[in-house]
mmCIF file of C-alpha atoms and ligand atoms in Angstrom:
data_model
loop_
_atom_site.group_PDB
_atom_site.id
_atom_site.type_symbol
_atom_site.label_atom_id
_atom_site.label_comp_id
_atom_site.label_asym_id
_atom_site.label_seq_id
_atom_site.Cartn_x
_atom_site.Cartn_y
_atom_site.Cartn_z
ATOM 1 C CA MET A 12 36.186 103.741 -95.783
ATOM 2 C CA PHE A 13 36.739 102.824 -92.148
ATOM 3 C CA ASP A 14 36.723 106.513 -91.262
ATOM 4 C CA MET A 15 32.962 106.391 -91.867
ATOM 5 C CA LEU A 16 32.686 104.452 -88.609
ATOM 6 C CA ALA A 17 32.103 106.148 -85.271
ATOM 7 C CA ARG A 18 33.931 104.690 -82.307
ATOM 8 C CA GLN A 19 31.539 102.690 -80.124
ATOM 9 C CA PRO A 20 31.426 103.299 -76.382
ATOM 10 C CA ASP A 21 32.937 100.544 -74.263
ATOM 11 C CA ASP A 22 30.407 98.231 -72.636
ATOM 12 C CA PRO A 23 30.109 99.863 -69.179
ATOM 13 C CA LEU A 24 30.460 96.532 -67.330
ATOM 14 C CA LEU A 25 33.489 95.470 -69.341
ATOM 15 C CA ALA A 26 35.020 98.932 -68.813
ATOM 16 C CA LEU A 27 34.496 98.449 -65.086
ATOM 17 C CA ILE A 28 36.620 95.274 -65.220
ATOM 18 C CA GLY A 29 39.475 97.344 -66.665
ATOM 19 C CA LEU A 30 39.158 100.040 -63.996
ATOM 20 C CA PHE A 31 39.098 97.407 -61.234
ATOM 21 C CA ARG A 32 42.215 95.705 -62.603
ATOM 22 C CA LYS A 33 44.124 98.977 -62.656
ATOM 23 C CA ASP A 34 43.259 99.799 -59.022
ATOM 24 C CA GLU A 35 46.252 98.773 -56.914
ATOM 25 C CA ARG A 36 44.601 99.058 -53.502
ATOM 26 C CA PRO A 37 44.778 95.665 -51.755
ATOM 27 C CA GLY A 38 41.287 95.852 -50.190
ATOM 28 C CA LYS A 39 39.429 96.669 -53.439
ATOM 29 C CA ILE A 40 36.106 94.882 -53.942
ATOM 30 C CA ASP A 41 34.442 94.023 -57.264
ATOM 31 C CA LEU A 42 30.651 94.017 -57.015
ATOM 32 C CA GLY A 43 30.292 94.621 -60.754
ATOM 33 C CA VAL A 44 31.083 91.657 -62.943
ATOM 34 C CA GLY A 45 28.299 89.076 -63.129
ATOM 35 C CA VAL A 46 30.179 85.913 -62.287
ATOM 36 C CA TYR A 47 29.918 83.728 -59.211
ATOM 37 C CA ARG A 48 32.791 84.077 -56.759
ATOM 38 C CA ASP A 49 33.627 81.892 -53.794
ATOM 39 C CA GLU A 50 34.901 82.925 -50.356
ATOM 40 C CA THR A 51 38.404 83.394 -51.783
ATOM 41 C CA GLY A 52 37.154 85.649 -54.571
ATOM 42 C CA ALA A 53 37.752 82.974 -57.236
ATOM 43 C CA THR A 54 35.298 81.853 -59.915
ATOM 44 C CA PRO A 55 35.882 78.123 -59.523
ATOM 45 C CA ILE A 56 35.611 75.346 -62.062
ATOM 46 C CA PHE A 57 33.060 72.808 -60.772
ATOM 47 C CA ARG A 58 34.631 69.490 -59.688
ATOM 48 C CA ALA A 59 32.179 67.708 -61.987
ATOM 49 C CA VAL A 60 33.269 69.886 -64.924
ATOM 50 C CA LYS A 61 36.917 68.965 -64.334
ATOM 51 C CA ALA A 62 36.008 65.275 -64.139
ATOM 52 C CA ALA A 63 33.872 65.439 -67.288
ATOM 53 C CA GLU A 64 36.671 67.268 -69.105
ATOM 54 C CA LYS A 65 39.148 64.587 -68.083
ATOM 55 C CA ALA A 66 36.839 61.867 -69.386
ATOM 56 C CA LEU A 67 36.321 63.813 -72.595
ATOM 57 C CA LEU A 68 40.048 64.159 -73.124
ATOM 58 C CA GLU A 69 40.434 60.409 -72.842
ATOM 59 C CA THR A 70 37.422 59.305 -74.869
ATOM 60 C CA GLN A 71 36.763 61.934 -77.548
ATOM 61 C CA GLU A 72 37.647 60.474 -80.928
ATOM 62 C CA THR A 73 37.060 63.303 -83.374
ATOM 63 C CA LYS A 74 36.691 67.024 -83.614
ATOM 64 C CA SER A 75 34.908 66.853 -86.922
ATOM 65 C CA TYR A 76 31.909 69.176 -87.481
ATOM 66 C CA ILE A 77 28.805 68.483 -85.418
ATOM 67 C CA GLY A 78 26.175 70.538 -87.318
ATOM 68 C CA PRO A 79 24.251 73.784 -86.691
ATOM 69 C CA GLU A 80 21.813 72.125 -84.256
ATOM 70 C CA GLY A 81 24.657 71.027 -81.979
ATOM 71 C CA ASP A 82 24.673 67.999 -79.711
ATOM 72 C CA ALA A 83 21.269 66.280 -79.501
ATOM 73 C CA ALA A 84 22.122 64.454 -76.261
ATOM 74 C CA TYR A 85 23.105 67.732 -74.583
ATOM 75 C CA LEU A 86 19.861 69.297 -75.751
ATOM 76 C CA ASP A 87 17.758 66.399 -74.420
ATOM 77 C CA ARG A 88 19.457 66.268 -71.017
ATOM 78 C CA LEU A 89 19.362 70.020 -70.560
ATOM 79 C CA TRP A 90 15.693 70.177 -71.489
ATOM 80 C CA SER A 91 14.864 67.551 -68.829
ATOM 81 C CA LEU A 92 16.595 69.752 -66.277
ATOM 82 C CA VAL A 93 14.615 72.788 -67.413
ATOM 83 C CA ALA A 94 11.176 71.384 -68.141
ATOM 84 C CA GLY A 95 11.148 68.063 -66.264
ATOM 85 C CA THR A 96 11.046 64.644 -67.837
ATOM 86 C CA GLU A 97 7.338 64.368 -68.572
ATOM 87 C CA THR A 98 6.142 67.623 -70.077
ATOM 88 C CA GLY A 99 3.856 66.097 -72.667
ATOM 89 C CA ARG A 100 4.790 69.060 -74.872
ATOM 90 C CA ALA A 101 6.281 69.037 -78.369
ATOM 91 C CA VAL A 102 9.701 70.647 -78.253
ATOM 92 C CA ALA A 103 12.739 71.236 -80.442
ATOM 93 C CA GLY A 104 16.091 72.651 -79.371
ATOM 94 C CA VAL A 105 19.220 74.046 -80.947
ATOM 95 C CA GLN A 106 22.519 74.388 -79.104
ATOM 96 C CA THR A 107 23.869 77.950 -79.066
ATOM 97 C CA PRO A 108 26.951 79.950 -78.087
ATOM 98 C CA GLY A 109 25.746 80.786 -74.575
ATOM 99 C CA GLY A 110 22.443 82.296 -73.526
ATOM 100 C CA SER A 111 23.310 85.383 -75.583
ATOM 101 C CA GLY A 112 23.481 83.263 -78.735
ATOM 102 C CA ALA A 113 20.134 81.708 -77.814
ATOM 103 C CA LEU A 114 18.524 85.125 -77.359
ATOM 104 C CA ARG A 115 19.937 86.368 -80.677
ATOM 105 C CA LEU A 116 18.660 83.316 -82.572
ATOM 106 C CA ALA A 117 15.285 83.736 -80.887
ATOM 107 C CA ALA A 118 15.176 87.406 -81.846
ATOM 108 C CA ASP A 119 16.132 86.626 -85.459
ATOM 109 C CA LEU A 120 13.473 83.905 -85.554
ATOM 110 C CA LEU A 121 10.802 86.275 -84.184
ATOM 111 C CA HIS A 122 11.703 88.946 -86.707
ATOM 112 C CA GLY A 123 11.719 86.429 -89.544
ATOM 113 C CA MET A 124 8.251 85.153 -88.650
ATOM 114 C CA GLY A 125 6.775 88.639 -88.662
ATOM 115 C CA VAL A 126 6.808 89.519 -84.958
ATOM 116 C CA ARG A 127 7.469 93.253 -84.783
ATOM 117 C CA ARG A 128 7.399 94.116 -81.071
ATOM 118 C CA ILE A 129 8.737 92.637 -77.865
ATOM 119 C CA LEU A 130 7.649 93.718 -74.381
ATOM 120 C CA LEU A 131 10.554 94.215 -72.002
ATOM 121 C CA GLY A 132 10.207 94.952 -68.284
ATOM 122 C CA LEU A 133 12.786 97.475 -67.110
ATOM 123 C CA PRO A 134 15.337 97.476 -65.761
ATOM 124 C CA SER A 135 16.635 94.364 -67.468
ATOM 125 C CA TRP A 136 19.962 92.867 -68.479
ATOM 126 C CA PRO A 137 21.179 95.648 -70.826
ATOM 127 C CA ASN A 138 22.017 93.217 -73.628
ATOM 128 C CA HIS A 139 18.333 92.238 -73.970
ATOM 129 C CA ALA A 140 17.358 95.531 -75.598
ATOM 130 C CA SER A 141 20.556 95.629 -77.680
ATOM 131 C CA ILE A 142 20.028 92.115 -79.054
ATOM 132 C CA PHE A 143 16.354 92.660 -79.852
ATOM 133 C CA LYS A 144 17.056 95.989 -81.555
ATOM 134 C CA ALA A 145 19.884 94.480 -83.595
ATOM 135 C CA ALA A 146 17.448 91.845 -84.853
ATOM 136 C CA GLY A 147 15.036 94.559 -85.966
ATOM 137 C CA LEU A 148 12.454 94.222 -83.192
ATOM 138 C CA GLU A 149 10.793 97.210 -81.594
ATOM 139 C CA ILE A 150 11.154 97.237 -77.803
ATOM 140 C CA VAL A 151 7.986 98.001 -75.847
ATOM 141 C CA PRO A 152 9.290 98.894 -72.401
ATOM 142 C CA TYR A 153 7.309 98.833 -69.169
ATOM 143 C CA PRO A 154 8.414 99.406 -65.566
ATOM 144 C CA PHE A 155 9.046 96.086 -63.792
ATOM 145 C CA PHE A 156 10.892 97.030 -60.616
ATOM 146 C CA ASP A 157 10.967 100.071 -58.327
ATOM 147 C CA ILE A 158 14.357 100.594 -56.723
ATOM 148 C CA PRO A 159 13.423 102.844 -53.765
ATOM 149 C CA SER A 160 10.701 100.477 -52.541
ATOM 150 C CA GLN A 161 12.437 97.309 -53.873
ATOM 151 C CA ALA A 162 9.047 96.192 -55.205
ATOM 152 C CA VAL A 163 8.197 94.197 -58.320
ATOM 153 C CA LEU A 164 5.635 96.366 -60.148
ATOM 154 C CA PHE A 165 3.355 93.476 -60.953
ATOM 155 C CA ASN A 166 0.351 95.684 -61.696
ATOM 156 C CA ARG A 167 2.353 97.632 -64.269
ATOM 157 C CA MET A 168 3.466 94.350 -65.819
ATOM 158 C CA ILE A 169 -0.121 93.139 -66.082
ATOM 159 C CA GLU A 170 -1.181 96.475 -67.579
ATOM 160 C CA ALA A 171 1.564 96.177 -70.196
ATOM 161 C CA LEU A 172 0.599 92.601 -71.083
ATOM 162 C CA GLU A 173 -3.075 93.541 -71.311
ATOM 163 C CA GLY A 174 -2.106 96.419 -73.607
ATOM 164 C CA ALA A 175 -0.081 94.226 -75.964
ATOM 165 C CA GLY A 176 -1.386 93.171 -79.340
ATOM 166 C CA ALA A 177 -1.802 89.604 -80.609
ATOM 167 C CA GLY A 178 1.484 88.513 -82.158
ATOM 168 C CA ASP A 179 3.670 90.573 -79.827
ATOM 169 C CA ALA A 180 6.470 88.763 -78.023
ATOM 170 C CA VAL A 181 7.217 89.175 -74.326
ATOM 171 C CA LEU A 182 10.559 88.637 -72.624
ATOM 172 C CA LEU A 183 10.333 86.981 -69.210
ATOM 173 C CA HIS A 184 13.149 86.185 -66.771
ATOM 174 C CA ALA A 185 12.612 82.630 -65.514
ATOM 175 C CA SER A 186 13.993 83.498 -62.053
ATOM 176 C CA CYS A 187 16.917 85.341 -60.421
ATOM 177 C CA HIS A 188 15.952 88.551 -62.213
ATOM 178 C CA ASN A 189 18.970 90.443 -63.515
ATOM 179 C CA PRO A 190 19.490 93.156 -62.274
ATOM 180 C CA SER A 191 16.829 93.433 -59.529
ATOM 181 C CA GLY A 192 16.617 90.006 -57.886
ATOM 182 C CA GLY A 193 12.835 90.664 -57.853
ATOM 183 C CA VAL A 194 10.669 87.572 -57.483
ATOM 184 C CA LEU A 195 7.405 86.602 -59.165
ATOM 185 C CA THR A 196 5.211 84.237 -57.163
ATOM 186 C CA LEU A 197 3.762 81.096 -58.716
ATOM 187 C CA GLU A 198 0.337 82.714 -58.539
ATOM 188 C CA GLN A 199 1.680 85.684 -60.524
ATOM 189 C CA TRP A 200 3.190 83.334 -63.117
ATOM 190 C CA ARG A 201 -0.253 81.755 -63.516
ATOM 191 C CA GLU A 202 -1.790 85.165 -64.047
ATOM 192 C CA ILE A 203 0.870 86.010 -66.662
ATOM 193 C CA ALA A 204 0.242 82.703 -68.431
ATOM 194 C CA GLU A 205 -3.487 83.374 -68.541
ATOM 195 C CA ILE A 206 -2.984 86.780 -70.200
ATOM 196 C CA VAL A 207 -0.299 85.501 -72.598
ATOM 197 C CA GLU A 208 -2.633 82.730 -73.713
ATOM 198 C CA ARG A 209 -5.759 84.913 -73.926
ATOM 199 C CA ARG A 210 -4.082 87.759 -75.802
ATOM 200 C CA GLY A 211 -2.094 85.566 -78.196
ATOM 201 C CA LEU A 212 1.369 86.718 -77.074
ATOM 202 C CA LEU A 213 4.544 84.723 -77.626
ATOM 203 C CA PRO A 214 6.676 84.355 -74.485
ATOM 204 C CA LEU A 215 10.472 84.254 -74.734
ATOM 205 C CA ILE A 216 11.760 83.025 -71.380
ATOM 206 C CA ASP A 217 15.358 83.726 -70.439
ATOM 207 C CA LEU A 218 16.783 81.114 -68.053
ATOM 208 C CA ALA A 219 20.342 82.058 -67.132
ATOM 209 C CA TYR A 220 20.599 81.238 -63.421
ATOM 210 C CA GLN A 221 18.911 77.894 -62.751
ATOM 211 C CA GLY A 222 20.022 76.723 -59.309
ATOM 212 C CA PHE A 223 21.176 80.149 -58.120
ATOM 213 C CA GLY A 224 17.845 81.234 -56.588
ATOM 214 C CA ARG A 225 15.889 78.752 -54.468
ATOM 215 C CA GLY A 226 16.851 75.445 -56.048
ATOM 216 C CA LEU A 227 17.117 73.647 -59.378
ATOM 217 C CA GLU A 228 13.414 72.765 -59.386
ATOM 218 C CA GLU A 229 12.140 75.889 -57.653
ATOM 219 C CA ASP A 230 13.891 78.192 -60.122
ATOM 220 C CA VAL A 231 11.934 76.744 -63.029
ATOM 221 C CA ALA A 232 8.551 76.291 -61.309
ATOM 222 C CA GLY A 233 7.100 79.483 -62.831
ATOM 223 C CA LEU A 234 8.516 78.658 -66.247
ATOM 224 C CA ARG A 235 6.998 75.173 -66.098
ATOM 225 C CA SER A 236 3.579 76.471 -65.099
ATOM 226 C CA LEU A 237 3.696 78.917 -68.023
ATOM 227 C CA LEU A 238 4.775 76.224 -70.500
ATOM 228 C CA ALA A 239 1.884 74.046 -69.387
ATOM 229 C CA ALA A 240 -0.609 76.834 -70.085
ATOM 230 C CA VAL A 241 0.442 78.412 -73.390
ATOM 231 C CA PRO A 242 0.362 76.967 -76.918
ATOM 232 C CA GLU A 243 3.797 78.244 -77.974
ATOM 233 C CA ALA A 244 6.928 79.526 -76.249
ATOM 234 C CA LEU A 245 10.644 80.005 -76.699
ATOM 235 C CA VAL A 246 13.113 79.247 -73.898
ATOM 236 C CA ALA A 247 16.684 80.598 -74.016
ATOM 237 C CA VAL A 248 18.955 78.662 -71.665
ATOM 238 C CA SER A 249 22.456 79.631 -70.561
ATOM 239 C CA SER A 250 24.789 77.039 -69.065
ATOM 240 C CA SER A 251 27.316 79.760 -68.228
ATOM 241 C CA LYS A 252 26.406 80.243 -64.568
ATOM 242 C CA SER A 253 24.740 76.953 -63.615
ATOM 243 C CA PHE A 254 27.749 74.959 -64.838
ATOM 244 C CA GLY A 255 30.380 77.694 -64.444
ATOM 245 C CA LEU A 256 31.209 77.431 -68.158
ATOM 246 C CA TYR A 257 31.151 81.156 -68.949
ATOM 247 C CA ARG A 258 33.924 81.312 -71.548
ATOM 248 C CA GLU A 259 32.991 78.002 -73.166
ATOM 249 C CA ARG A 260 29.869 79.695 -74.611
ATOM 250 C CA THR A 261 27.313 77.035 -73.844
ATOM 251 C CA GLY A 262 23.548 77.428 -74.161
ATOM 252 C CA ALA A 263 20.450 76.410 -76.058
ATOM 253 C CA ILE A 264 17.242 77.754 -77.533
ATOM 254 C CA TYR A 265 14.088 75.621 -77.321
ATOM 255 C CA ALA A 266 10.741 76.049 -79.023
ATOM 256 C CA VAL A 267 7.646 74.562 -77.406
ATOM 257 C CA ALA A 268 4.954 74.142 -80.027
ATOM 258 C CA ARG A 269 1.446 72.776 -80.551
ATOM 259 C CA THR A 270 2.670 69.795 -82.570
ATOM 260 C CA GLN A 271 6.003 68.054 -83.102
ATOM 261 C CA ALA A 272 5.838 68.912 -86.799
ATOM 262 C CA LEU A 273 5.656 72.631 -85.910
ATOM 263 C CA ALA A 274 8.477 72.273 -83.382
ATOM 264 C CA ASP A 275 10.628 70.598 -86.041
ATOM 265 C CA THR A 276 9.889 73.430 -88.461
ATOM 266 C CA VAL A 277 11.033 75.939 -85.846
ATOM 267 C CA ARG A 278 14.199 73.891 -85.315
ATOM 268 C CA SER A 279 14.986 73.937 -89.026
ATOM 269 C CA ASN A 280 14.592 77.725 -89.038
ATOM 270 C CA LEU A 281 16.800 78.142 -85.970
ATOM 271 C CA ALA A 282 19.436 75.880 -87.523
ATOM 272 C CA SER A 283 19.376 77.873 -90.746
ATOM 273 C CA LEU A 284 19.749 81.146 -88.780
ATOM 274 C CA ALA A 285 22.705 79.614 -86.915
ATOM 275 C CA ARG A 286 24.256 78.488 -90.207
ATOM 276 C CA ILE A 287 24.318 81.991 -91.692
ATOM 277 C CA SER A 288 25.493 83.583 -88.473
ATOM 278 C CA TYR A 289 28.218 81.389 -86.941
ATOM 279 C CA SER A 290 27.589 78.054 -88.674
ATOM 280 C CA MET A 291 27.865 75.813 -85.604
ATOM 281 C CA PRO A 292 28.060 76.260 -81.849
ATOM 282 C CA PRO A 293 31.289 75.484 -79.972
ATOM 283 C CA ASP A 294 31.221 71.898 -78.729
ATOM 284 C CA HIS A 295 33.325 71.698 -75.601
ATOM 285 C CA GLY A 296 30.974 73.169 -72.980
ATOM 286 C CA ALA A 297 27.982 71.212 -74.226
ATOM 287 C CA ALA A 298 29.994 67.975 -74.264
ATOM 288 C CA VAL A 299 30.954 68.653 -70.644
ATOM 289 C CA VAL A 300 27.370 69.357 -69.560
ATOM 290 C CA ARG A 301 26.205 66.188 -71.317
ATOM 291 C CA GLY A 302 28.974 64.233 -69.582
ATOM 292 C CA ILE A 303 27.798 65.490 -66.195
ATOM 293 C CA LEU A 304 24.094 64.968 -66.783
ATOM 294 C CA GLU A 305 24.608 61.443 -68.183
ATOM 295 C CA ASP A 306 26.609 60.314 -65.165
ATOM 296 C CA ASP A 307 24.640 59.990 -61.889
ATOM 297 C CA THR A 308 27.736 60.435 -59.717
ATOM 298 C CA LEU A 309 28.930 63.547 -61.533
ATOM 299 C CA LYS A 310 25.421 64.951 -61.612
ATOM 300 C CA ALA A 311 25.018 64.472 -57.849
ATOM 301 C CA ASP A 312 28.365 66.154 -57.234
ATOM 302 C CA TRP A 313 27.482 69.057 -59.540
ATOM 303 C CA MET A 314 24.207 69.524 -57.653
ATOM 304 C CA ARG A 315 26.019 69.452 -54.306
ATOM 305 C CA GLU A 316 28.442 72.130 -55.416
ATOM 306 C CA LEU A 317 25.642 74.243 -56.865
ATOM 307 C CA ASP A 318 23.751 73.908 -53.546
ATOM 308 C CA GLY A 319 26.816 75.271 -51.778
ATOM 309 C CA MET A 320 27.048 78.262 -54.116
ATOM 310 C CA ARG A 321 23.390 79.050 -53.643
ATOM 311 C CA ALA A 322 23.708 78.774 -49.861
ATOM 312 C CA ARG A 323 26.647 81.199 -49.937
ATOM 313 C CA ILE A 324 24.763 83.745 -52.044
ATOM 314 C CA ARG A 325 21.744 83.496 -49.747
ATOM 315 C CA ALA A 326 23.813 83.903 -46.594
ATOM 316 C CA ILE A 327 25.512 87.042 -47.961
ATOM 317 C CA ARG A 328 22.088 88.355 -49.001
ATOM 318 C CA GLN A 329 20.751 87.929 -45.463
ATOM 319 C CA ALA A 330 23.783 89.636 -43.958
ATOM 320 C CA LEU A 331 23.646 92.564 -46.389
ATOM 321 C CA ALA A 332 19.908 93.048 -45.924
ATOM 322 C CA ALA A 333 20.277 92.983 -42.140
ATOM 323 C CA GLY A 334 23.063 95.560 -42.272
ATOM 324 C CA LEU A 335 21.684 97.933 -44.893
ATOM 325 C CA LYS A 336 18.088 98.153 -43.670
ATOM 326 C CA SER A 337 19.061 100.556 -40.862
ATOM 327 C CA ARG A 338 19.833 103.180 -43.532
ATOM 328 C CA TRP A 339 17.363 102.008 -46.229
ATOM 329 C CA PRO A 340 14.457 100.111 -44.595
ATOM 330 C CA ALA A 341 13.258 98.895 -48.019
ATOM 331 C CA LEU A 342 16.492 96.941 -48.444
ATOM 332 C CA ALA A 343 15.214 94.406 -45.904
ATOM 333 C CA ALA A 344 13.578 92.967 -49.036
ATOM 334 C CA MET A 345 16.991 91.968 -50.400
ATOM 335 C CA ALA A 346 16.897 88.952 -48.096
ATOM 336 C CA GLY A 347 13.936 87.536 -49.998
ATOM 337 C CA GLN A 348 15.236 88.368 -53.472
ATOM 338 C CA GLU A 349 16.855 85.743 -55.701
ATOM 339 C CA GLY A 350 20.067 85.208 -57.554
ATOM 340 C CA MET A 351 23.308 87.111 -57.661
ATOM 341 C CA PHE A 352 22.001 90.630 -58.168
ATOM 342 C CA SER A 353 20.238 93.425 -56.339
ATOM 343 C CA LEU A 354 19.793 97.108 -57.108
ATOM 344 C CA LEU A 355 20.839 99.590 -54.441
ATOM 345 C CA PRO A 356 19.166 103.007 -54.266
ATOM 346 C CA LEU A 357 22.414 104.902 -54.856
ATOM 347 C CA SER A 358 23.032 107.979 -56.987
ATOM 348 C CA GLU A 359 25.741 107.951 -59.640
ATOM 349 C CA GLU A 360 27.697 110.339 -57.439
ATOM 350 C CA GLN A 361 27.543 107.888 -54.506
ATOM 351 C CA VAL A 362 28.639 104.969 -56.709
ATOM 352 C CA LEU A 363 31.615 106.964 -57.980
ATOM 353 C CA ARG A 364 32.511 108.068 -54.447
ATOM 354 C CA LEU A 365 32.550 104.439 -53.223
ATOM 355 C CA ARG A 366 34.856 103.619 -56.115
ATOM 356 C CA ALA A 367 37.225 106.559 -55.594
ATOM 357 C CA ASP A 368 37.349 106.581 -51.789
ATOM 358 C CA HIS A 369 37.077 102.891 -50.929
ATOM 359 C CA GLY A 370 37.824 100.804 -54.033
ATOM 360 C CA ILE A 371 34.278 99.358 -54.063
ATOM 361 C CA TYR A 372 33.307 98.829 -57.715
ATOM 362 C CA MET A 373 29.792 98.586 -59.159
ATOM 363 C CA PRO A 374 28.078 100.012 -62.236
ATOM 364 C CA THR A 375 26.431 103.426 -61.874
ATOM 365 C CA SER A 376 23.022 101.707 -61.977
ATOM 366 C CA GLY A 377 23.696 100.573 -58.384
ATOM 367 C CA ARG A 378 23.498 96.887 -59.351
ATOM 368 C CA ILE A 379 25.615 94.753 -57.083
ATOM 369 C CA ASN A 380 26.766 91.180 -57.540
ATOM 370 C CA ILE A 381 26.140 89.680 -54.105
ATOM 371 C CA ALA A 382 28.597 86.859 -54.892
ATOM 372 C CA GLY A 383 31.385 89.432 -55.252
ATOM 373 C CA LEU A 384 31.476 89.708 -51.455
ATOM 374 C CA LYS A 385 33.383 87.547 -49.029
ATOM 375 C CA THR A 386 31.613 86.963 -45.720
ATOM 376 C CA SER A 387 34.506 88.641 -43.952
ATOM 377 C CA ASP A 388 34.023 91.820 -46.065
ATOM 378 C CA VAL A 389 30.305 92.269 -45.433
ATOM 379 C CA ASP A 390 30.543 94.379 -42.260
ATOM 380 C CA ALA A 391 33.124 96.758 -43.722
ATOM 381 C CA VAL A 392 31.167 97.177 -46.955
ATOM 382 C CA VAL A 393 27.904 97.746 -45.077
ATOM 383 C CA SER A 394 29.503 100.495 -42.998
ATOM 384 C CA ARG A 395 30.845 102.175 -46.156
ATOM 385 C CA PHE A 396 27.363 102.179 -47.644
ATOM 386 C CA ILE A 397 25.716 103.417 -44.477
ATOM 387 C CA ALA A 398 28.234 106.265 -44.189
ATOM 388 C CA LEU A 399 27.394 107.590 -47.681
HETATM 389 C C1 PLP B 20 19.625 87.580 -67.753
HETATM 390 C C2 PLP B 20 20.719 87.033 -68.592
HETATM 391 N N1 PLP B 20 20.414 86.381 -69.708
HETATM 392 C C3 PLP B 20 21.356 85.849 -70.493
HETATM 393 C C4 PLP B 20 22.689 85.958 -70.189
HETATM 394 C C5 PLP B 20 23.664 85.356 -71.176
HETATM 395 O O1 PLP B 20 24.675 84.635 -70.673
HETATM 396 P P1 PLP B 20 25.764 83.920 -71.592
HETATM 397 O O2 PLP B 20 25.642 84.438 -72.978
HETATM 398 O O3 PLP B 20 27.060 84.268 -70.980
HETATM 399 O O4 PLP B 20 25.448 82.456 -71.514
HETATM 400 C C6 PLP B 20 23.067 86.641 -69.026
HETATM 401 C C7 PLP B 20 24.475 86.811 -68.680
HETATM 402 O O5 PLP B 20 24.896 87.574 -67.882
HETATM 403 C C8 PLP B 20 22.051 87.192 -68.199
HETATM 404 O O6 PLP B 20 22.329 87.835 -67.083
#
């Protein structure tokens, strides 16, 4: 019966990893894969993660099952980081295998409660649409970002929200928009919150890069203002980037509700969806995050290292923007964008030419991972782009 299956295309980003590996040129540069890299090109393990792992190795007494909700202490600590300590809001969380697991549980929950449509600003992280479709939701796309002018299309976003029906869900990136780096101001977040509340929409906020944009607090300021203004929301958190735990599959989904009883009901539904899907989330990454957040010294060290990563990303951003604006004036805006990604106005042919002629790898969408660049490579890469 297996011959009834059609072969699925490789994920373009994962295929790019394979192509990059096969390239034997010593000066090749990977601007594709969405992981942080340091000045040596490595994706480091945080010092605090190593220390927390060491402590865990010495103190952990069992590996018995932990339950579909995961680790309550991890969920509490992480929520304080996201929402602050005094939100005054009823909340319930479930630990998930990464941010992807959180988004899938959220999508399954939405579908199960009768939500049929989810608004999605494009371009977005490609897995958003795939996850929502797999859960049976209809995607309502709207244009969010214009590549040639590097502008967030806020008016189009507002139009889309105003055109949505009560009971529709809306996906929002908390900050560090993937793939555009486009920024929403706090004033714009307030406007979004007002429409979401007035039109009875349910926001699903994706927070995958806290600390990679302007700062740990700054990167959740919009999210917090929205949570304060709407009756209900879902927040999907990934610990993959902020704690460098990518392969440990560490994340959480939170429901903010009108009452604690409602929040607890949502939790029980999320836990039951987890149970029939993967039963329980992996423990290690969450235990490490909890270990860091419960220890003031480790937490301070984690924050210091995260500050350094953010400073590096921002410095490369400035240098790229300064270099590229002579050919594409709109790319001056890259300096003010957030997070690891930006979208270059390149044709597929130009992207493939950079790959073939110079060993510079990026997806054909023109999305680049700023953190894939070493400071010493910026000038050479800029001149390759400008010569296209
Ligand atoms: C916008 C966005 N959301 C969610 C995720 C999910 O991350 P993970 O499942 O690795 O935690 C990613 C990862 O690249 C992302 O870019």
